[in-house]
């Protein structure tokens, strides 16, 4: 255990007034906040800890809303912590199937708090004594009963339901290979076989080859930002693939096999860009069917249709013109139309939008979107407007 960090955490917990003062001076004085607290008689280490907490709480509001002002964070813990609406939704799925849950690799305790609020009895475990202390502090701050222990996730006996969020960062940075997670994903999946109902949270870039047979793989996006993947195991698996989107406070789900392929056709009146969760889940074909749309290249996840259908699973543009993807020609065409503000999107062409923008030397009062992509095997530029 890091006694220095743990003692500072205890000191912060014991002095809510210091927490409030730190937040105030950080807001008011910025970089001079440490001096302000030291002048008020706060010891340098404690002042630094209070200001760090205040800064982390400020950043945590994007994930936790107002409850962030009561919670305790570390920088690595906040980076990996689940957004509260996502944790809350997952907890509801657990609560519908079980009464007790083991939370492995609990980190700062976000999932444990959501499980407890959903009415589950929670046993939370983390390898780090310091991290476990933060999880306990957060449970206390929220007035929730969570049993937090220090232990090895792979040796922890499991309740009827179990959840895990393996560490995906090390001293060298983010680990993209699941074999390098802590604990390694393959060993963790084997251990979770001991629970009837289980799930493991993963980074959104997880490869489909890591999905066990019979598991449900879910990708989650929040306001168009793909934030995580989740494997649902055992009796928790309901479908093969799921894309779950939170938009304007409302959840939307698209499900399917992940094996279907959309029909290929020509550019049509409207272009749809599927949400990243739909693309990662391999559900573009299912979305195409719902939209009566098709792709123009089987490897590129843009969809085209002649009918504008409102959907939470994609953004839509109206295709105004289709041009060859030649920068000099594009420059002249855009100048003729007085387009000086241009959003450039690309998929499947390898161009650098920033470099292309410099070549175009845009001028004029009009605004548009230019989509660089492939139609069949040809590179094309689609001039688009609002749908």
Coordinates of C-alpha atoms in Angstrom, one line a residue:
X1 CA 0.0 0.0 0.0
X2 CA 1.2 3.5 -0.7
X3 CA 1.0 4.9 2.8
X4 CA 1.6 8.5 1.6
X5 CA -1.4 8.5 -0.8
X6 CA -3.6 6.7 1.6
X7 CA -2.9 9.1 4.5
X8 CA -3.6 12.0 2.2
X9 CA -6.9 10.4 1.2
X10 CA -7.8 10.0 4.8
X11 CA -6.9 13.6 5.6
X12 CA -9.1 14.8 2.7
X13 CA -12.0 12.7 3.8
X14 CA -11.7 14.1 7.3
X15 CA -11.8 17.7 6.1
X16 CA -14.8 18.5 3.7
X17 CA -14.1 22.1 4.3
X18 CA -10.7 21.8 2.7
X19 CA -12.2 20.1 -0.3
X20 CA -14.6 23.0 -0.8
X21 CA -11.8 25.6 -0.3
X22 CA -9.6 23.8 -2.8
X23 CA -12.4 23.8 -5.4
X24 CA -13.0 27.5 -4.8
X25 CA -9.4 28.7 -5.1
X26 CA -8.7 26.5 -8.1
X27 CA -11.7 28.2 -9.9
X28 CA -10.6 31.6 -8.7
X29 CA -6.8 31.6 -8.8
X30 CA -5.9 28.9 -11.4
X31 CA -2.1 28.3 -11.3
X32 CA -1.8 30.4 -8.2
X33 CA -4.1 28.1 -6.2
X34 CA -1.3 26.2 -4.4
X35 CA 0.1 29.4 -3.1
X36 CA -3.3 30.5 -1.8
X37 CA -3.9 27.3 0.1
X38 CA -0.3 27.4 1.6
X39 CA -0.9 30.9 2.7
X40 CA -4.0 29.7 4.5
X41 CA -1.8 27.3 6.5
X42 CA -2.4 24.1 4.5
X43 CA 0.6 21.8 4.3
X44 CA 2.1 21.6 0.8
X45 CA 1.4 17.9 0.3
X46 CA -2.1 18.2 1.5
X47 CA -2.7 21.3 -0.5
X48 CA -1.5 19.6 -3.6
X49 CA -3.7 16.6 -2.9
X50 CA -6.8 18.8 -2.4
X51 CA -6.2 20.7 -5.6
X52 CA -5.6 17.6 -7.6
X53 CA -8.9 16.1 -6.3
X54 CA -10.7 19.4 -7.1
X55 CA -9.3 19.3 -10.6
X56 CA -10.2 15.6 -11.1
X57 CA -13.7 16.3 -9.9
X58 CA -14.1 19.1 -12.3
X59 CA -13.1 16.8 -15.2
X60 CA -15.2 13.9 -13.8
X61 CA -18.5 15.8 -14.2
X62 CA -18.5 14.8 -17.8
X63 CA -18.8 11.2 -16.7
X64 CA -20.6 11.4 -13.4
X65 CA -22.6 14.7 -13.4
X66 CA -23.0 16.4 -10.0
X67 CA -22.1 13.2 -8.1
X68 CA -18.5 13.8 -9.1
X69 CA -18.3 16.5 -6.4
X70 CA -18.6 13.9 -3.7
X71 CA -16.3 11.2 -5.1
X72 CA -12.6 10.6 -4.8
X73 CA -10.4 10.0 -7.9
X74 CA -7.0 9.3 -9.2
X75 CA -6.0 10.2 -12.7
X76 CA -5.6 6.6 -14.0
X77 CA -8.7 5.6 -12.2
X78 CA -10.8 8.4 -13.7
X79 CA -9.5 7.5 -17.2
X80 CA -10.8 3.9 -17.0
X81 CA -13.9 4.7 -14.9
X82 CA -17.2 3.9 -16.6
X83 CA -19.5 6.8 -17.4
X84 CA -22.3 6.8 -14.8
X85 CA -25.2 6.3 -17.3
X86 CA -23.4 3.3 -18.8
X87 CA -22.7 1.7 -15.4
X88 CA -26.3 2.4 -14.2
X89 CA -27.7 0.7 -17.3
X90 CA -25.4 -2.3 -16.9
X91 CA -26.3 -2.6 -13.2
X92 CA -30.0 -2.7 -14.1
X93 CA -29.3 -5.7 -16.4
X94 CA -27.5 -7.5 -13.6
X95 CA -30.2 -6.6 -11.0
X96 CA -32.8 -8.2 -13.2
X97 CA -30.9 -11.5 -13.1
X98 CA -29.2 -11.8 -9.7
X99 CA -29.1 -10.6 -6.2
X100 CA -25.4 -10.6 -5.5
X101 CA -22.4 -9.7 -7.7
X102 CA -18.7 -10.0 -7.5
X103 CA -17.0 -6.9 -9.0
X104 CA -13.4 -7.9 -10.0
X105 CA -10.7 -5.2 -10.7
X106 CA -13.2 -2.7 -9.2
X107 CA -10.9 0.3 -9.5
X108 CA -12.4 3.4 -8.0
X109 CA -15.7 1.6 -7.5
X110 CA -17.9 3.1 -10.2
X111 CA -19.6 -0.2 -11.2
X112 CA -19.8 -1.3 -7.5
X113 CA -21.7 1.9 -6.7
X114 CA -24.1 1.4 -9.6
X115 CA -24.6 -2.3 -8.6
X116 CA -25.3 -1.2 -5.0
X117 CA -27.8 1.5 -6.0
X118 CA -29.6 -1.1 -8.2
X119 CA -30.1 -3.2 -5.0
X120 CA -27.4 -5.8 -5.5
X121 CA -25.2 -7.0 -2.7
X122 CA -21.7 -6.2 -3.9
X123 CA -18.3 -7.8 -3.2
X124 CA -15.6 -5.6 -4.8
X125 CA -12.0 -6.7 -5.2
X126 CA -8.9 -4.9 -6.5
X127 CA -5.3 -5.9 -6.5
X128 CA -4.1 -2.4 -5.3
X129 CA -4.7 -1.5 -1.7
X130 CA -4.5 2.2 -2.6
X131 CA -7.2 1.8 -5.3
X132 CA -9.4 -0.3 -2.9
X133 CA -9.1 2.5 -0.4
X134 CA -10.5 4.9 -3.0
X135 CA -13.4 2.5 -3.7
X136 CA -14.2 2.3 0.0
X137 CA -14.1 6.1 0.2
X138 CA -16.5 6.4 -2.7
X139 CA -18.9 3.9 -1.2
X140 CA -18.9 5.8 2.1
X141 CA -19.4 9.2 0.3
X142 CA -22.5 7.8 -1.5
X143 CA -23.8 6.1 1.7
X144 CA -23.7 2.7 0.0
X145 CA -22.9 -0.7 1.5
X146 CA -20.1 -2.2 -0.6
X147 CA -17.6 -4.9 0.7
X148 CA -14.3 -3.8 -0.8
X149 CA -11.3 -6.2 -0.4
X150 CA -7.8 -6.4 -1.7
X151 CA -7.1 -9.5 -3.7
X152 CA -6.2 -11.3 -6.9
X153 CA -9.1 -11.2 -9.4
X154 CA -8.2 -14.7 -10.7
X155 CA -8.2 -16.2 -7.2
X156 CA -11.4 -14.5 -5.9
X157 CA -14.4 -16.8 -5.5
X158 CA -17.3 -15.6 -7.5
X159 CA -20.9 -15.0 -6.6
X160 CA -23.7 -16.2 -8.9
X161 CA -23.1 -13.0 -11.0
X162 CA -19.7 -11.5 -11.7
X163 CA -18.3 -8.4 -13.5
X164 CA -14.7 -7.5 -14.4
X165 CA -13.0 -4.4 -15.7
X166 CA -9.3 -5.4 -16.3
X167 CA -6.7 -2.7 -16.3
X168 CA -5.8 -1.7 -19.8
X169 CA -2.9 0.6 -18.9
X170 CA 0.6 0.0 -17.5
X171 CA 3.5 2.2 -16.8
X172 CA 4.3 2.1 -20.6
X173 CA 0.8 3.4 -21.5
X174 CA -2.3 1.8 -22.9
X175 CA -2.3 -1.9 -23.7
X176 CA -4.0 -2.7 -26.9
X177 CA -3.3 -6.5 -26.7
X178 CA -5.8 -8.1 -24.4
X179 CA -3.2 -10.7 -23.5
X180 CA -1.4 -7.8 -21.8
X181 CA -4.4 -6.7 -19.7
X182 CA -4.1 -7.1 -16.0
X183 CA -5.2 -9.8 -15.5
X184 CA -4.8 -11.2 -19.1
X185 CA -8.2 -11.4 -20.8
X186 CA -8.0 -15.1 -21.7
X187 CA -7.3 -16.0 -18.0
X188 CA -10.1 -13.7 -16.8
X189 CA -12.6 -15.2 -19.2
X190 CA -11.8 -18.7 -18.0
X191 CA -12.2 -17.6 -14.4
X192 CA -15.6 -16.0 -15.2
X193 CA -16.9 -19.3 -16.4
X194 CA -17.5 -19.9 -12.7
X195 CA -20.4 -17.4 -12.6
X196 CA -23.8 -18.1 -14.0
X197 CA -24.3 -14.5 -15.2
X198 CA -21.1 -12.5 -16.1
X199 CA -19.8 -9.6 -18.1
X200 CA -16.4 -8.0 -18.7
X201 CA -15.8 -4.4 -19.8
X202 CA -13.2 -3.9 -22.6
X203 CA -11.8 -1.1 -24.7
X204 CA -13.8 -0.4 -27.8
X205 CA -11.0 -1.4 -30.1
X206 CA -11.2 -5.1 -29.0
X207 CA -10.8 -7.5 -31.9
X208 CA -13.7 -9.8 -32.8
X209 CA -11.3 -12.7 -32.5
X210 CA -11.4 -12.3 -28.7
X211 CA -15.1 -12.8 -28.5
X212 CA -15.7 -16.3 -27.0
X213 CA -18.2 -18.6 -28.6
X214 CA -21.7 -18.1 -27.2
X215 CA -20.9 -14.6 -25.9
X216 CA -22.7 -11.4 -26.6
X217 CA -20.5 -8.6 -27.7
X218 CA -21.8 -5.1 -27.1
X219 CA -20.3 -1.8 -28.2
X220 CA -21.5 1.4 -26.4
X221 CA -21.4 5.0 -27.6
X222 CA -22.3 8.1 -25.7
X223 CA -23.3 11.1 -27.9
X224 CA -21.5 9.6 -30.9
X225 CA -18.3 8.7 -28.9
X226 CA -17.6 5.0 -28.7
X227 CA -16.6 4.5 -25.1
X228 CA -16.4 0.8 -24.4
X229 CA -17.1 -2.8 -25.4
X230 CA -18.7 -5.3 -23.1
X231 CA -18.7 -9.1 -23.4
X232 CA -21.8 -10.7 -21.8
X233 CA -21.1 -14.3 -20.8
X234 CA -23.1 -17.4 -19.7
X235 CA -26.8 -16.7 -19.1
X236 CA -26.1 -12.9 -19.6
X237 CA -25.7 -13.4 -23.4
X238 CA -28.9 -12.5 -25.2
X239 CA -27.8 -11.8 -28.8
X240 CA -24.6 -12.2 -30.8
X241 CA -23.9 -8.5 -31.3
X242 CA -25.4 -5.3 -29.9
X243 CA -24.8 -1.6 -30.5
X244 CA -26.1 0.6 -27.7
X245 CA -26.2 4.3 -28.1
X246 CA -27.0 7.0 -25.5
X247 CA -28.3 10.2 -27.2
X248 CA -29.9 13.1 -25.4
X249 CA -30.5 11.0 -22.3
X250 CA -32.2 8.1 -24.2
X251 CA -30.8 4.7 -25.0
X252 CA -31.2 3.0 -28.4
X253 CA -30.2 -0.6 -29.3
X254 CA -29.5 -2.3 -32.6
X255 CA -28.8 -6.1 -32.6
X256 CA -27.9 -8.8 -35.1
X257 CA -25.3 -11.4 -35.9
X258 CA -22.5 -9.3 -37.0
X259 CA -22.0 -11.6 -40.0
X260 CA -24.4 -10.0 -42.6
X261 CA -23.2 -7.9 -45.4
X262 CA -25.0 -4.9 -46.9
X263 CA -25.9 -4.9 -50.6
X264 CA -23.6 -2.8 -52.9
X265 CA -25.0 -0.2 -55.2
X266 CA -24.5 3.3 -56.5
X267 CA -24.5 6.7 -54.7
X268 CA -28.1 7.7 -53.9
X269 CA -29.8 10.9 -52.7
X270 CA -28.8 10.6 -49.1
X271 CA -25.6 9.5 -47.4
X272 CA -25.7 7.9 -44.0
X273 CA -22.7 7.7 -41.7
X274 CA -23.4 4.9 -39.1
X275 CA -22.5 5.5 -35.4
X276 CA -19.1 4.0 -34.5
X277 CA -20.8 1.5 -32.2
X278 CA -22.8 0.1 -35.1
X279 CA -19.6 -0.1 -37.2
X280 CA -17.6 -1.8 -34.5
X281 CA -20.4 -4.3 -33.8
X282 CA -20.5 -5.3 -37.4
X283 CA -24.2 -4.2 -37.7
X284 CA -23.9 -2.0 -40.8
X285 CA -26.0 -4.5 -42.8
X286 CA -28.7 -4.6 -40.2
X287 CA -28.9 -0.8 -40.3
X288 CA -28.9 -0.7 -44.1
X289 CA -31.9 -3.0 -44.1
X290 CA -33.7 -0.6 -41.6
X291 CA -32.9 2.3 -43.8
X292 CA -33.6 0.6 -47.2
X293 CA -30.0 1.6 -48.0
X294 CA -26.9 0.0 -49.4
X295 CA -23.1 0.6 -49.5
X296 CA -21.1 1.8 -52.5
X297 CA -18.1 -0.3 -51.5
X298 CA -18.4 -3.5 -49.4
X299 CA -15.5 -2.4 -47.2
X300 CA -16.6 1.1 -46.4
X301 CA -19.3 1.8 -43.9
X302 CA -21.1 4.7 -45.6
X303 CA -24.7 3.9 -46.6
X304 CA -26.8 5.4 -49.4
X305 CA -30.5 5.6 -49.9
X306 CA -33.1 7.6 -51.9
X307 CA -35.4 8.0 -48.9
X308 CA -34.5 10.0 -45.8
X309 CA -35.3 8.0 -42.7
X310 CA -34.7 9.4 -39.3
X311 CA -32.5 7.1 -37.1
X312 CA -30.4 7.5 -34.0
X313 CA -27.9 5.1 -35.4
X314 CA -26.5 7.3 -38.2
X315 CA -26.0 10.9 -39.3
X316 CA -27.5 11.8 -42.7
X317 CA -26.5 14.2 -45.5
X318 CA -28.0 15.1 -48.8
X319 CA -25.6 14.3 -51.7
X320 CA -25.5 17.4 -53.9
X321 CA -22.8 16.4 -56.4
X322 CA -20.3 13.6 -57.0
X323 CA -16.8 14.5 -58.3
X324 CA -13.5 12.7 -58.9
X325 CA -11.2 13.0 -56.0
X326 CA -8.6 15.3 -57.7
X327 CA -7.5 18.2 -55.4
X328 CA -6.9 20.7 -58.2
X329 CA -10.3 20.1 -59.8
X330 CA -11.9 20.2 -56.3
X331 CA -10.3 23.6 -55.7
X332 CA -11.9 25.1 -58.8
X333 CA -15.3 23.5 -58.2
X334 CA -15.5 24.7 -54.6
X335 CA -14.3 28.2 -55.6
X336 CA -17.1 28.3 -58.3
X337 CA -19.6 27.6 -55.6
X338 CA -18.2 30.1 -53.2
X339 CA -17.6 27.5 -50.5
X340 CA -15.3 28.8 -47.8
X341 CA -16.3 26.7 -44.9
X342 CA -15.9 23.0 -45.5
X343 CA -16.2 20.0 -43.3
X344 CA -14.0 17.2 -44.8
X345 CA -14.7 13.6 -44.0
X346 CA -12.9 10.6 -45.4
X347 CA -13.2 6.9 -45.3
X348 CA -11.3 4.4 -47.5
X349 CA -9.1 6.9 -49.4
X350 CA -6.1 7.4 -47.1
X351 CA -6.1 11.2 -47.7
X352 CA -5.2 13.6 -44.9
X353 CA -8.2 16.0 -44.5
X354 CA -5.9 18.7 -43.0
X355 CA -3.5 18.5 -46.0
X356 CA -6.4 18.5 -48.5
X357 CA -7.8 21.6 -46.8
X358 CA -4.6 23.5 -47.4
X359 CA -4.5 22.5 -51.1
X360 CA -8.1 23.7 -51.6
X361 CA -7.4 27.3 -50.3
X362 CA -11.1 27.8 -49.5
X363 CA -12.8 31.2 -50.0
X364 CA -16.4 32.3 -50.0
X365 CA -19.5 32.7 -47.8
X366 CA -21.0 29.2 -48.4
X367 CA -20.7 26.1 -46.2
X368 CA -20.8 22.4 -47.1
X369 CA -19.5 18.9 -46.3
X370 CA -17.1 17.1 -48.5
X371 CA -16.9 13.3 -48.2
X372 CA -13.9 11.6 -49.7
X373 CA -14.6 7.9 -50.2
X374 CA -14.6 5.1 -52.7
X375 CA -17.5 4.3 -55.1
X376 CA -16.7 0.8 -56.3
X377 CA -13.0 0.9 -56.7
X378 CA -12.9 4.6 -57.8
X379 CA -12.0 7.4 -55.4
X380 CA -14.7 10.1 -55.3
X381 CA -15.6 13.4 -53.5
X382 CA -19.2 13.8 -52.5
X383 CA -20.4 17.4 -51.9
X384 CA -23.1 17.2 -49.3
X385 CA -25.5 19.5 -47.6
X386 CA -27.8 19.2 -44.5
X387 CA -30.4 16.5 -44.9

